[in-house]
C-alpha cells in the first residue's frame, strides 16, 4: 500500500469513528446542546479541552516555528500552556460556580448591563471566526497535500463532518468526538517522534532523547548548535529577540489563553466546581504531552534537514523535496547557477542562501524526511485533521451559543421556548459552519495576522473583566466597559498600525518604531495593563454595583 | 488565598524567571544527568511540567479545604 492508500484508510477510519461517536451522543435539550448537560467527567473534559485547544496551528505549525526560531520559539510553548495555570487558579472554578452557559452570560449578569453583554458577544464571535478560518484552511491543506483533493473540496468534506456532529450533537456530541480526536491526534503526533528519538539516540521517549547524545556521544542540542553556527545561522539554544518583547509575547499568549471563550466554555460542562478544577489539570497534562514532544520534533526536523539538504545537487534531492517544491512551500533559487542547493544563514562569510522553506511543512514533512514507514506519514495527516476539526467544532459552539442564547434568548426574545431556542442554536451552528467553510476556501489575506489579534483582544478585554468581576465585589459596569474599550482600542490600534500603516512595516525582524521594542504579538500585555489602569479608578469614582450583584459575587466566591 | 499567591509566584518564577530572564545565565549549566542547557530546558520542557504539577497541587489543596469546612457538592 502506498502513502495515499494508507491516508485514505486512516482518515476514513477516523472519520467513521467521529461519526459513530456523534450518533451515540445527540443533544435533546438546550442544556445538553450548550454544556453537555453539565455531566461530563473531569478526565473526559480534560481530553476534550486538550483537543479543543490544540488547533491546526499547534499540531502542524508549532514544531516548525520552533525548529526555525529555536529558543525564541519558547514563547509559544510557555505561552500556550501557562495560561492554564491562571485559568485553573483564578477563573475556571468561579465561572463554573456561577453556573451559566456562556462567557457573555457572565459578563452580562455580573455587570447587570445589556451593553456589556453585547460587547462580549461581539468579541466572542470575532475571536472565534478569526480562529475558525485558520482551522478550515488547515483541513484544506492536509486534504490537498495528502489526498490530492482540491483545497475547496477538502474544506467542504471537513464542513460536512463538523456540521454533522456539531449541529446534531451540540456540546455533548462535540465533547465526545473531541475525546476521540485527542486520541487520534496525540497518537499521530507522538509516534513519529518516538520512531525518530529511537533512531537517533536509542531512547524512545522524545523528551528524554532531546537531552541525550547521539551514537557519536555528542549532545543533540550541542550538535545542532554547531551545525547552525557553521552554516552561519543563529544558534539554537539562546534567545535572539529583545527580552522585553519575549516577556510580553509570552504574557499575552498566557493571558489570551485564559480569556478565550472556547476554552472557558469547556469548564461549564462538568458536574461540580471541584471537577472544574481537576479538569483544568487533566487538560494541561494532556496538552503537555504534545507540547513537550514538539521541541524534540523541532530539533530532529531541523537536524535532519541540515544533514540532508544543503550541499546536495538539486537533481539528487529526495522525493519529499520535490513534492513540497511542486506545491510552492519549498522555494529554491539557484543564485550561483551550480545546481547545488545552498542553505546558509545571514552571517555566512562567503555563500548566499538559495532555499526558502515554509515553516508549516516541518511536521507534515518530518516523517518523510526521516524516511519513516508510509502508515506513519498517513497517521500524521489523520492527526492534523483531528486537531483542526476538534478546534473548529469548539469554536462553532461558541458562535452558535452566543447567537442563540445570548443574542436571541437573553437579549431579543426572552420568552422563546426551549424547543425554539434549540432550533435557533442549530440554525446558528449551521450558518456558522457555512461561513467558516467560506472563510477556509477564500481566506482573507490577514488570517495569520489576526491570530495575534485574537490573543491580544482576549488578553486586553475578557481577562481583566472576568478577573476583576470575580475578585472585586466593588467593581462595576462603568469600570468594566471603560477598561475593556481602552484595552481593545489600544491593542487593535497598535496591531493595525504596525501591520498596515507604519512606514517600516515590511522590514523583516524588529521594527525600530515599536514602542520599547514590543512587537504586535506582545502588545496585548500592555493593553491588559492599560485596561486595569483605567478600570480601577473609574470603578472607584462611580457608584458600586447593586446589592444583588454584590451577593452574586459573594456566591461565586463561596465554595458550594 | 495565600496558597494561590504562592502557586502563582512559582508559576511566574519558572516561566518568566527561569525560562526567560535567567535563561542566558542558566544556560551555563546543564540539567544534571542530561545534555540540556538548563535555561533551554526550563523554557521548552521544565516550565510546562511545573505548570501541570502546580494545578494538581492546587486541586489537592482545595479539595482538602473543602473537606475541612465540610463543603459537599451534589
Coordinates of C-alpha atoms in Angstrom, one line a residue:
Chain A
X1 CA 0.0 0.0 0.0
X2 CA 1.3 3.5 -0.8
X3 CA 1.1 6.6 1.3
X4 CA -2.1 7.8 -0.4
X5 CA -3.9 4.5 0.2
X6 CA -2.8 4.5 3.8
X7 CA -4.0 8.1 4.2
X8 CA -7.4 7.3 2.7
X9 CA -7.7 4.3 5.0
X10 CA -6.7 6.1 8.2
X11 CA -8.5 9.3 7.6
X12 CA -11.6 7.3 6.6
X13 CA -11.5 5.2 9.7
X14 CA -11.0 8.2 12.0
X15 CA -14.0 10.0 10.3
X16 CA -16.1 6.9 10.8
X17 CA -15.2 6.9 14.4
X18 CA -16.2 10.5 14.9
X19 CA -19.5 10.0 13.2
X20 CA -20.2 6.9 15.3
X21 CA -19.5 8.8 18.5
X22 CA -21.6 11.7 17.3
X23 CA -24.6 9.4 16.7
X24 CA -24.3 8.0 20.1
X25 CA -24.3 11.4 21.8
X26 CA -27.0 13.5 20.3
X27 CA -28.3 16.5 22.2
X28 CA -32.0 16.7 23.1
X29 CA -32.2 19.9 25.3
X30 CA -30.6 23.3 25.3
X31 CA -28.6 22.3 28.5
X32 CA -27.2 19.3 26.5
X33 CA -26.6 21.4 23.5
X34 CA -24.7 24.2 25.3
X35 CA -22.9 22.5 28.1
X36 CA -23.4 18.7 27.5
X37 CA -26.0 18.6 30.4
X38 CA -23.2 19.5 32.9
X39 CA -22.5 15.8 33.1
X40 CA -19.0 15.4 31.7
X41 CA -16.4 13.7 33.9
X42 CA -13.3 15.7 34.6
X43 CA -10.9 13.4 32.7
X44 CA -13.2 13.3 29.6
X45 CA -13.4 17.1 29.9
X46 CA -9.7 17.3 30.2
X47 CA -9.3 15.3 27.0
X48 CA -11.9 17.3 25.2
X49 CA -10.4 20.6 26.3
X50 CA -6.9 19.4 25.1
X51 CA -8.3 18.6 21.6
X52 CA -10.3 21.8 21.6
X53 CA -7.3 23.8 22.5
X54 CA -4.7 22.1 20.2
X55 CA -5.5 23.5 16.8
X56 CA -4.1 23.1 13.4
X57 CA -1.5 25.7 14.5
X58 CA -0.4 23.6 17.5
X59 CA -0.3 20.4 15.5
X60 CA 1.0 21.5 12.1
X61 CA 2.6 24.8 12.8
X62 CA 4.3 25.0 16.2
X63 CA 7.1 22.5 15.9
X64 CA 8.1 24.1 12.6
X65 CA 8.2 27.6 14.2
X66 CA 10.4 26.2 17.0
X67 CA 12.6 24.4 14.5
X68 CA 13.4 27.7 12.8
X69 CA 13.2 30.1 15.8
X70 CA 14.9 27.8 18.3
X71 CA 14.9 29.3 21.8
X72 CA 12.8 32.3 20.6
X73 CA 10.0 29.7 19.8
X74 CA 9.8 29.0 23.6
X75 CA 7.2 31.8 23.8
X76 CA 4.6 29.5 22.2
X77 CA 5.4 26.6 24.5
X78 CA 5.2 28.6 27.7
X79 CA 2.5 30.9 26.5
X80 CA 0.1 28.3 25.3
X81 CA 0.4 26.2 28.4
X82 CA 1.0 28.7 31.2
X83 CA -2.5 30.2 30.6
X84 CA -4.0 27.1 32.1
X85 CA -2.5 27.8 35.5
X86 CA -4.3 31.2 35.5
X87 CA -7.4 29.5 34.2
X88 CA -7.4 26.8 36.9
X89 CA -6.4 29.0 39.8
X90 CA -8.3 32.2 39.0
X91 CA -11.1 31.7 36.6
X92 CA -12.5 28.2 35.9
X93 CA -13.8 27.2 39.3
X94 CA -15.5 30.5 39.9
X95 CA -17.1 30.6 36.5
X96 CA -18.4 27.1 36.9
X97 CA -19.8 28.1 40.3
X98 CA -21.6 31.0 38.5
X99 CA -23.3 28.1 36.6
X100 CA -24.4 29.7 33.3
X101 CA -23.8 28.7 29.7
X102 CA -21.5 31.2 28.1
X103 CA -18.9 34.0 28.7
X104 CA -21.2 36.8 27.6
X105 CA -23.7 35.4 30.1
X106 CA -21.2 36.0 32.9
X107 CA -20.3 39.5 31.7
X108 CA -23.9 40.5 31.2
X109 CA -25.2 39.2 34.5
X110 CA -22.1 40.2 36.6
X111 CA -22.3 43.8 35.4
X112 CA -26.1 43.9 35.0
X113 CA -25.8 45.5 31.6
X114 CA -27.0 44.6 28.2
X115 CA -24.3 46.9 26.6
X116 CA -21.6 44.9 28.3
X117 CA -23.2 41.7 27.2
X118 CA -23.3 42.9 23.6
X119 CA -19.6 43.9 23.7
X120 CA -18.8 40.4 25.0
X121 CA -20.9 38.8 22.3
X122 CA -19.2 40.7 19.5
X123 CA -15.7 39.9 20.9
X124 CA -16.6 36.2 21.3
X125 CA -17.9 35.9 17.7
X126 CA -15.0 37.9 16.2
X127 CA -12.3 35.9 18.1
X128 CA -14.0 32.6 17.1
X129 CA -14.4 33.4 13.4
X130 CA -10.7 34.5 13.2
X131 CA -9.7 31.2 14.6
X132 CA -12.0 29.0 12.6
X133 CA -10.8 30.4 9.3
X134 CA -7.3 29.1 10.1
X135 CA -8.7 25.6 11.1
X136 CA -10.7 25.2 7.9
X137 CA -7.7 26.3 5.9
X138 CA -5.6 23.6 7.7
X139 CA -8.2 21.0 6.8
X140 CA -7.9 22.1 3.2
X141 CA -4.1 22.0 3.2
X142 CA -4.0 18.4 4.6
X143 CA -6.5 17.2 2.1
X144 CA -4.8 18.8 -0.9
X145 CA -1.3 17.6 0.1
X146 CA -2.1 14.1 1.1
X147 CA -5.2 13.1 -0.8
X148 CA -4.6 15.2 -3.8
X149 CA -8.1 16.7 -3.5
X150 CA -8.6 20.3 -4.4
X151 CA -8.4 22.6 -1.3
X152 CA -12.0 23.6 -1.6
X153 CA -13.2 20.0 -1.7
X154 CA -11.1 19.3 1.4
X155 CA -12.8 22.2 3.2
X156 CA -16.3 21.1 2.1
X157 CA -15.7 17.5 3.4
X158 CA -14.5 19.0 6.7
X159 CA -17.6 21.2 6.8
X160 CA -20.0 18.3 6.2
X161 CA -18.4 16.3 9.0
X162 CA -18.4 19.2 11.5
X163 CA -21.9 20.1 10.5
X164 CA -23.0 16.5 11.2
X165 CA -21.7 16.3 14.8
X166 CA -21.9 19.9 15.9
X167 CA -25.4 20.7 14.7
X168 CA -26.8 17.3 15.8
X169 CA -24.9 16.8 18.9
X170 CA -24.1 20.3 20.2
X171 CA -21.7 20.4 23.1
X172 CA -22.5 16.8 24.0
X173 CA -21.6 15.5 20.6
X174 CA -18.6 17.7 20.3
X175 CA -17.2 16.7 23.7
X176 CA -17.2 13.0 23.0
X177 CA -15.9 13.4 19.4
X178 CA -13.1 15.6 20.8
X179 CA -12.2 12.8 23.2
X180 CA -11.8 10.5 20.2
X181 CA -9.9 13.2 18.3
X182 CA -7.5 13.8 21.1
X183 CA -6.6 10.1 21.0
X184 CA -6.1 10.2 17.2
X185 CA -4.0 13.4 17.3
X186 CA -1.8 12.6 20.2
X187 CA -1.0 9.1 18.7
X188 CA -0.3 10.7 15.4
X189 CA 2.0 13.3 16.9
X190 CA 4.0 11.1 19.2
X191 CA 4.5 8.0 17.0
X192 CA 6.9 9.7 14.5
X193 CA 8.7 11.4 17.4
X194 CA 9.2 8.1 19.2
X195 CA 10.5 6.5 15.9
X196 CA 12.9 9.4 15.4
X197 CA 14.0 9.5 19.0
X198 CA 14.8 5.8 18.9
X199 CA 16.6 6.0 15.6
X200 CA 18.8 8.9 16.7
X201 CA 19.5 8.2 20.3
X202 CA 18.3 4.7 21.1
X203 CA 15.9 6.2 23.7
X204 CA 12.3 6.0 22.5
X205 CA 11.0 8.8 24.8
X206 CA 11.3 12.1 22.8
X207 CA 11.5 14.3 25.9
X208 CA 14.5 12.3 27.2
X209 CA 16.1 11.8 23.8
X210 CA 16.3 15.5 23.2
X211 CA 18.5 15.9 26.3
X212 CA 20.8 13.0 25.4
X213 CA 23.5 12.2 23.0
X214 CA 23.7 10.6 19.5
X215 CA 25.7 7.4 18.8
X216 CA 28.8 9.6 18.5
X217 CA 28.4 10.8 22.0
X218 CA 27.6 14.4 21.1
X219 CA 24.6 16.1 22.7
X220 CA 21.8 16.6 20.2
X221 CA 21.3 20.2 21.1
X222 CA 25.0 20.9 21.1
X223 CA 25.3 19.2 17.7
X224 CA 22.5 21.3 16.2
X225 CA 24.1 24.5 17.7
X226 CA 27.3 23.5 16.0
X227 CA 25.7 22.8 12.6
X228 CA 23.8 26.0 12.7
X229 CA 26.8 28.3 13.6
X230 CA 28.9 26.5 10.9
X231 CA 26.3 27.4 8.3
X232 CA 26.1 31.0 9.5
X233 CA 22.7 30.7 11.3
X234 CA 21.9 31.9 14.8
X235 CA 22.5 29.3 17.5
X236 CA 19.5 27.3 18.7
X237 CA 19.6 27.4 22.5
X238 CA 19.8 31.1 23.1
X239 CA 17.3 34.0 22.8
X240 CA 18.0 36.4 20.0
X241 CA 14.9 38.7 20.3
X242 CA 14.6 41.6 22.7
X243 CA 13.9 40.3 26.3
X244 CA 11.0 42.6 26.9
X245 CA 9.4 41.5 23.7
X246 CA 9.8 37.8 24.7
X247 CA 8.2 38.6 28.1
X248 CA 5.3 40.5 26.5
X249 CA 4.6 37.9 23.9
X250 CA 4.6 35.1 26.5
X251 CA 2.4 37.0 28.8
X252 CA -0.1 38.0 26.0
X253 CA -0.4 34.3 24.9
X254 CA -0.9 33.2 28.5
X255 CA -3.5 35.8 29.3
X256 CA -5.2 35.4 26.0
X257 CA -5.4 31.6 26.6
X258 CA -7.1 32.2 29.9
X259 CA -9.6 34.6 28.3
X260 CA -10.5 32.7 25.1
X261 CA -14.2 31.9 25.2
X262 CA -13.9 28.4 23.6
X263 CA -11.6 27.3 26.3
X264 CA -13.6 28.8 29.2
X265 CA -16.9 27.4 27.9
X266 CA -15.5 23.8 28.4
X267 CA -15.4 24.3 32.1
X268 CA -19.1 24.9 32.2
X269 CA -19.7 21.3 31.1
X270 CA -18.6 19.5 34.3
X271 CA -20.9 18.5 37.2
X272 CA -19.2 20.2 40.2
X273 CA -16.9 23.1 41.0
X274 CA -14.2 20.6 42.1
X275 CA -14.5 18.9 38.7
X276 CA -13.8 22.2 37.0
X277 CA -10.5 22.5 39.0
X278 CA -9.3 19.0 38.3
X279 CA -10.3 19.0 34.6
X280 CA -8.1 22.0 34.1
X281 CA -5.2 19.9 35.5
X282 CA -6.1 17.0 33.2
X283 CA -6.4 19.3 30.2
X284 CA -2.9 20.7 30.8
X285 CA -1.5 17.3 31.4
X286 CA -2.9 16.0 28.0
X287 CA -1.7 19.2 26.3
X288 CA 1.7 18.9 27.9
X289 CA 2.2 15.5 26.2
X290 CA 2.2 17.3 22.8
X291 CA 3.9 20.5 23.9
X292 CA 6.9 18.7 25.4
X293 CA 7.2 16.5 22.3
X294 CA 7.1 19.4 20.0
X295 CA 10.6 20.7 20.9
X296 CA 12.0 17.3 20.2
X297 CA 10.4 17.1 16.8
X298 CA 11.7 20.6 16.1
X299 CA 15.3 19.6 16.8
X300 CA 15.0 16.3 14.9
X301 CA 13.5 18.0 11.9
X302 CA 16.0 20.9 11.7
X303 CA 18.9 18.5 12.2
X304 CA 17.7 16.1 9.5
X305 CA 17.1 19.0 7.2
X306 CA 20.5 20.4 7.6
X307 CA 22.1 17.0 7.3
X308 CA 20.4 16.1 4.0
X309 CA 19.5 19.2 2.0
X310 CA 22.4 21.8 2.0
X311 CA 25.2 21.0 -0.4
X312 CA 23.3 18.3 -2.3
X313 CA 22.6 18.8 -6.0
X314 CA 19.0 19.7 -6.8
X315 CA 18.6 16.6 -9.0
X316 CA 19.7 14.4 -6.1
X317 CA 17.3 15.9 -3.6
X318 CA 14.9 13.3 -2.0
X319 CA 11.3 12.8 -3.2
X320 CA 9.7 14.9 -0.5
X321 CA 11.8 17.9 -1.5
X322 CA 10.2 17.9 -5.0
X323 CA 6.7 17.2 -3.7
X324 CA 6.8 20.3 -1.5
X325 CA 8.5 22.3 -4.1
X326 CA 5.6 21.5 -6.5
X327 CA 3.1 23.0 -4.0
X328 CA 5.3 26.0 -3.6
X329 CA 6.1 25.6 0.1
X330 CA 9.8 24.9 -0.7
X331 CA 11.4 27.5 -2.9
X332 CA 14.9 27.2 -4.5
X333 CA 16.6 29.9 -6.5
X334 CA 19.9 28.8 -7.9
X335 CA 21.7 32.1 -7.4
X336 CA 25.2 30.8 -8.3
X337 CA 24.0 28.5 -11.0
X338 CA 25.9 25.5 -9.8
X339 CA 22.8 23.2 -9.5
X340 CA 23.6 22.6 -5.8
X341 CA 21.1 23.7 -3.1
X342 CA 22.9 26.2 -0.8
X343 CA 21.2 26.7 2.5
X344 CA 23.1 29.0 4.8
X345 CA 22.4 31.8 7.4
X346 CA 22.8 35.5 7.1
X347 CA 26.2 35.6 8.7
X348 CA 27.8 33.0 6.5
X349 CA 31.1 34.6 5.2
X350 CA 31.1 33.5 1.6
X351 CA 27.8 32.0 0.4
X352 CA 24.3 33.3 0.0
X353 CA 21.1 31.4 0.9
X354 CA 19.2 29.9 -2.0
X355 CA 16.5 28.0 -0.1
X356 CA 13.2 29.2 1.5
X357 CA 11.2 26.6 3.4
X358 CA 7.7 27.3 4.7
X359 CA 7.8 26.6 8.4
X360 CA 4.4 25.0 8.3
X361 CA 5.6 21.9 6.4
X362 CA 8.0 20.7 9.1
X363 CA 5.6 18.5 11.0
X364 CA 3.9 17.1 7.9
X365 CA 7.2 16.5 6.0
X366 CA 9.2 15.3 9.0
X367 CA 8.3 11.6 8.7
X368 CA 9.1 11.7 5.0
X369 CA 12.4 13.5 5.6
X370 CA 13.4 10.8 8.1
X371 CA 12.2 8.0 5.8
X372 CA 9.6 6.6 8.2
X373 CA 7.1 4.0 7.0
X374 CA 4.1 5.1 4.8
X375 CA 1.5 4.4 7.5
X376 CA 3.2 6.8 9.9
X377 CA 3.0 9.6 7.2
X378 CA -0.7 8.8 6.8
X379 CA -1.2 8.9 10.5
X380 CA 0.2 12.4 10.7
X381 CA -2.4 13.5 8.1
X382 CA -5.2 12.0 10.1
X383 CA -3.9 13.7 13.3
X384 CA -3.7 17.1 11.6
X385 CA -7.3 16.7 10.5
X386 CA -8.3 15.7 14.1
X387 CA -6.6 18.8 15.5
X388 CA -8.2 21.2 13.0
X389 CA -11.7 19.7 13.2
X390 CA -11.8 19.5 17.0
X391 CA -10.9 23.1 17.4
X392 CA -13.3 24.2 14.7
X393 CA -16.2 22.4 16.4
X394 CA -15.4 24.0 19.8
X395 CA -15.4 27.5 18.2
X396 CA -18.6 26.8 16.3
X397 CA -20.2 26.1 19.7
X398 CA -19.1 29.5 21.0
X399 CA -20.6 31.2 17.9
X400 CA -23.8 29.3 18.0
X401 CA -24.4 29.8 21.7
X402 CA -23.5 33.5 21.5
X403 CA -26.2 33.9 18.8
X404 CA -29.0 31.6 20.1
X405 CA -28.5 32.0 23.8
X406 CA -27.0 35.5 24.4
X407 CA -28.5 37.3 21.5
X408 CA -31.9 35.6 20.9
X409 CA -32.8 34.3 24.3
X410 CA -31.2 36.8 26.7
X411 CA -31.4 40.0 24.5
X412 CA -34.3 39.9 22.0
X413 CA -36.7 37.1 22.7
X414 CA -36.6 36.2 26.4
X415 CA -39.9 34.2 26.1
X416 CA -38.6 31.8 23.4
X417 CA -39.5 28.2 24.2
X418 CA -36.9 25.5 24.9
X419 CA -37.6 23.9 21.5
X420 CA -37.4 27.3 19.8
X421 CA -34.0 28.1 21.4
X422 CA -32.6 24.7 20.5
X423 CA -33.8 25.2 16.9
X424 CA -32.2 28.7 16.9
X425 CA -28.9 27.1 18.2
X426 CA -28.9 24.6 15.4
X427 CA -29.6 27.2 12.7
X428 CA -26.9 29.4 14.2
X429 CA -24.4 26.5 14.2
X430 CA -25.3 25.6 10.5
X431 CA -24.8 29.2 9.4
X432 CA -21.6 29.4 11.3
X433 CA -20.3 26.2 9.6
X434 CA -21.1 27.6 6.2
X435 CA -19.4 30.9 7.0
X436 CA -16.4 29.1 8.4
X437 CA -16.1 27.0 5.2
X438 CA -16.3 30.1 3.0
X439 CA -13.5 31.7 5.1
X440 CA -11.5 28.5 4.7
X441 CA -11.9 28.4 0.9
X442 CA -11.3 32.1 0.4
X443 CA -9.2 33.0 3.4
X444 CA -8.9 36.8 3.8
X445 CA -5.2 37.7 3.5
X446 CA -4.9 38.8 7.1
X447 CA -5.7 35.4 8.7
X448 CA -2.3 34.8 10.2
X449 CA -2.1 38.3 11.5
X450 CA -5.4 38.2 13.1
X451 CA -4.4 35.3 15.3
X452 CA -2.2 37.7 17.2
X453 CA -5.2 40.0 17.3
X454 CA -7.4 37.2 18.8
X455 CA -5.0 36.7 21.7
X456 CA -4.4 40.4 22.2
X457 CA -8.1 41.0 22.2
X458 CA -8.8 38.2 24.7
X459 CA -5.9 39.3 26.9
X460 CA -6.8 43.0 26.9
X461 CA -10.6 42.7 27.2
X462 CA -12.0 39.4 28.6
X463 CA -9.2 38.5 31.1
X464 CA -9.4 41.7 33.2
X465 CA -13.2 41.9 33.0
X466 CA -13.6 38.4 34.3
X467 CA -10.8 38.5 36.9
X468 CA -11.9 41.8 38.5
X469 CA -15.5 40.6 38.2
X470 CA -14.7 37.6 40.3
X471 CA -12.3 39.0 42.9
X472 CA -13.5 42.6 43.4
X473 CA -17.1 42.9 44.6
X474 CA -17.0 46.7 44.3
X475 CA -16.1 46.5 40.6
X476 CA -18.9 47.9 38.5
X477 CA -20.1 48.3 34.9
X478 CA -18.5 51.7 34.3
X479 CA -15.1 50.3 35.2
X480 CA -15.6 47.1 33.2
X481 CA -16.8 48.8 30.0
X482 CA -14.3 51.7 30.1
X483 CA -11.4 49.2 30.8
X484 CA -12.5 46.8 28.0
X485 CA -12.9 49.6 25.5
X486 CA -9.5 51.2 26.3
X487 CA -7.8 47.8 26.2
X488 CA -9.3 46.8 22.9
X489 CA -8.9 50.1 21.2
X490 CA -5.3 50.5 22.2
X491 CA -4.4 46.9 21.3
X492 CA -6.2 47.0 18.0
X493 CA -4.8 50.4 17.0
X494 CA -1.2 49.2 17.7
X495 CA -1.6 46.0 15.7
X496 CA -3.4 47.6 12.8
X497 CA -0.9 50.5 12.7
X498 CA 2.2 48.2 12.7
X499 CA 0.7 45.7 10.3
X500 CA -0.7 48.0 7.7
X501 CA 0.4 51.7 8.0
X502 CA 3.8 52.0 9.6
X503 CA 6.5 53.0 7.1
X504 CA 8.8 50.3 8.3
X505 CA 6.1 47.5 8.4
X506 CA 7.6 45.4 5.6
X507 CA 11.1 45.0 7.0
X508 CA 11.9 41.6 8.4
X509 CA 12.7 41.4 12.1
X510 CA 12.2 44.0 14.8
X511 CA 10.7 47.3 13.7
X512 CA 12.6 50.3 15.2
X513 CA 9.3 52.1 15.6
X514 CA 7.8 49.6 18.0
X515 CA 7.3 51.0 21.5
X516 CA 10.0 49.7 23.8
X517 CA 10.7 47.0 21.1
X518 CA 7.4 45.3 21.8
X519 CA 6.0 43.5 18.7
X520 CA 2.3 43.5 17.8
X521 CA 2.1 39.9 19.0
X522 CA 3.0 41.0 22.5
X523 CA 1.1 44.3 22.7
X524 CA -1.9 42.5 24.3
X525 CA 0.1 42.6 27.6
X526 CA 0.3 46.4 27.6
X527 CA -3.4 46.5 26.5
X528 CA -4.3 44.5 29.6
X529 CA -2.2 46.7 31.9
X530 CA -3.9 49.7 30.4
X531 CA -7.3 48.1 31.0
X532 CA -6.5 47.6 34.7
X533 CA -5.1 51.2 35.0
X534 CA -8.3 52.7 33.5
X535 CA -10.9 50.3 35.0
X536 CA -9.9 50.5 38.7
X537 CA -10.0 54.3 39.1
X538 CA -13.2 54.6 37.0
X539 CA -14.9 51.9 39.2
X540 CA -13.8 53.8 42.4
X541 CA -15.2 57.1 41.1
X542 CA -18.6 55.7 40.2
X543 CA -21.3 54.1 42.4
X544 CA -20.8 50.5 43.5
X545 CA -22.9 47.8 41.8
X546 CA -26.3 46.8 43.3
X547 CA -26.9 44.7 46.3
X548 CA -28.0 41.7 44.2
X549 CA -24.8 41.8 42.1
X550 CA -22.6 42.0 45.1
X551 CA -24.4 39.0 46.5
X552 CA -23.9 37.2 43.2
X553 CA -20.1 37.8 43.5
X554 CA -20.2 36.6 47.1
X555 CA -22.0 33.5 46.0
X556 CA -19.4 32.8 43.2
X557 CA -16.6 33.1 45.7
X558 CA -18.0 30.8 48.5
X559 CA -17.4 27.1 47.9
X560 CA -20.6 25.2 47.2
Chain B
X1 CA -5.7 32.8 49.1
X2 CA -2.1 32.7 50.4
X3 CA -1.7 29.4 48.8
X4 CA -2.9 30.7 45.4
X5 CA -0.4 33.6 45.6
X6 CA 2.4 31.2 46.4
X7 CA 1.5 28.9 43.5
X8 CA 1.2 31.9 41.2
X9 CA 4.6 33.2 42.2
X10 CA 6.1 29.8 41.4
X11 CA 4.3 30.0 38.0
X12 CA 5.9 33.3 37.3
X13 CA 9.3 32.3 38.6
X14 CA 9.7 29.2 36.4
X15 CA 8.4 30.8 33.2
X16 CA 9.3 34.5 33.2
X17 CA 12.2 33.9 35.7
X18 CA 14.0 30.7 34.8
X19 CA 12.6 30.4 31.3
X20 CA 13.3 33.9 30.1
X21 CA 15.1 36.4 32.3
X22 CA 17.6 34.0 34.0
X23 CA 17.8 31.6 31.0
X24 CA 21.0 33.1 29.5
X25 CA 22.8 32.6 32.8
X26 CA 21.2 29.2 33.5
X27 CA 22.4 28.0 30.0
X28 CA 25.9 27.9 31.5
X29 CA 24.8 24.8 33.3
X30 CA 23.2 21.6 32.1
X31 CA 20.3 19.7 33.7
X32 CA 22.0 17.1 35.8
X33 CA 22.2 13.7 34.0
X34 CA 21.3 15.2 30.6
X35 CA 22.8 17.4 27.9
X36 CA 20.0 20.0 28.2
X37 CA 21.3 23.6 28.8
X38 CA 19.4 24.5 31.9
X39 CA 17.8 27.7 30.6
X40 CA 16.7 26.0 27.4
X41 CA 15.2 23.1 29.5
X42 CA 13.2 25.5 31.6
X43 CA 11.9 27.3 28.5
X44 CA 10.9 24.3 26.4
X45 CA 10.3 21.5 28.9
X46 CA 10.6 22.2 32.6
X47 CA 8.2 25.1 32.9
X48 CA 5.4 23.0 31.3
X49 CA 6.0 20.1 33.7
X50 CA 5.9 22.5 36.6
X51 CA 2.7 24.1 35.4
X52 CA 1.0 20.7 35.4
X53 CA 2.2 20.0 38.9
X54 CA 1.1 23.4 40.1
X55 CA -2.5 22.8 39.0
X56 CA -2.7 19.4 40.6
X57 CA -1.2 20.8 43.9
X58 CA -3.9 23.4 43.8
X59 CA -6.6 20.8 43.2
X60 CA -5.4 18.8 46.2
X61 CA -5.2 21.9 48.4
X62 CA -8.7 23.0 47.5
X63 CA -10.1 19.5 48.0
X64 CA -8.6 19.4 51.4
X65 CA -10.1 22.8 52.3
X66 CA -13.5 21.6 51.0
X67 CA -13.3 18.6 53.4
X68 CA -12.1 20.7 56.3
X69 CA -15.1 23.1 56.0
X70 CA -17.5 20.3 55.2
X71 CA -18.3 21.5 51.7
X72 CA -20.2 18.9 49.8
X73 CA -21.4 19.2 46.3
X74 CA -24.2 17.2 44.8

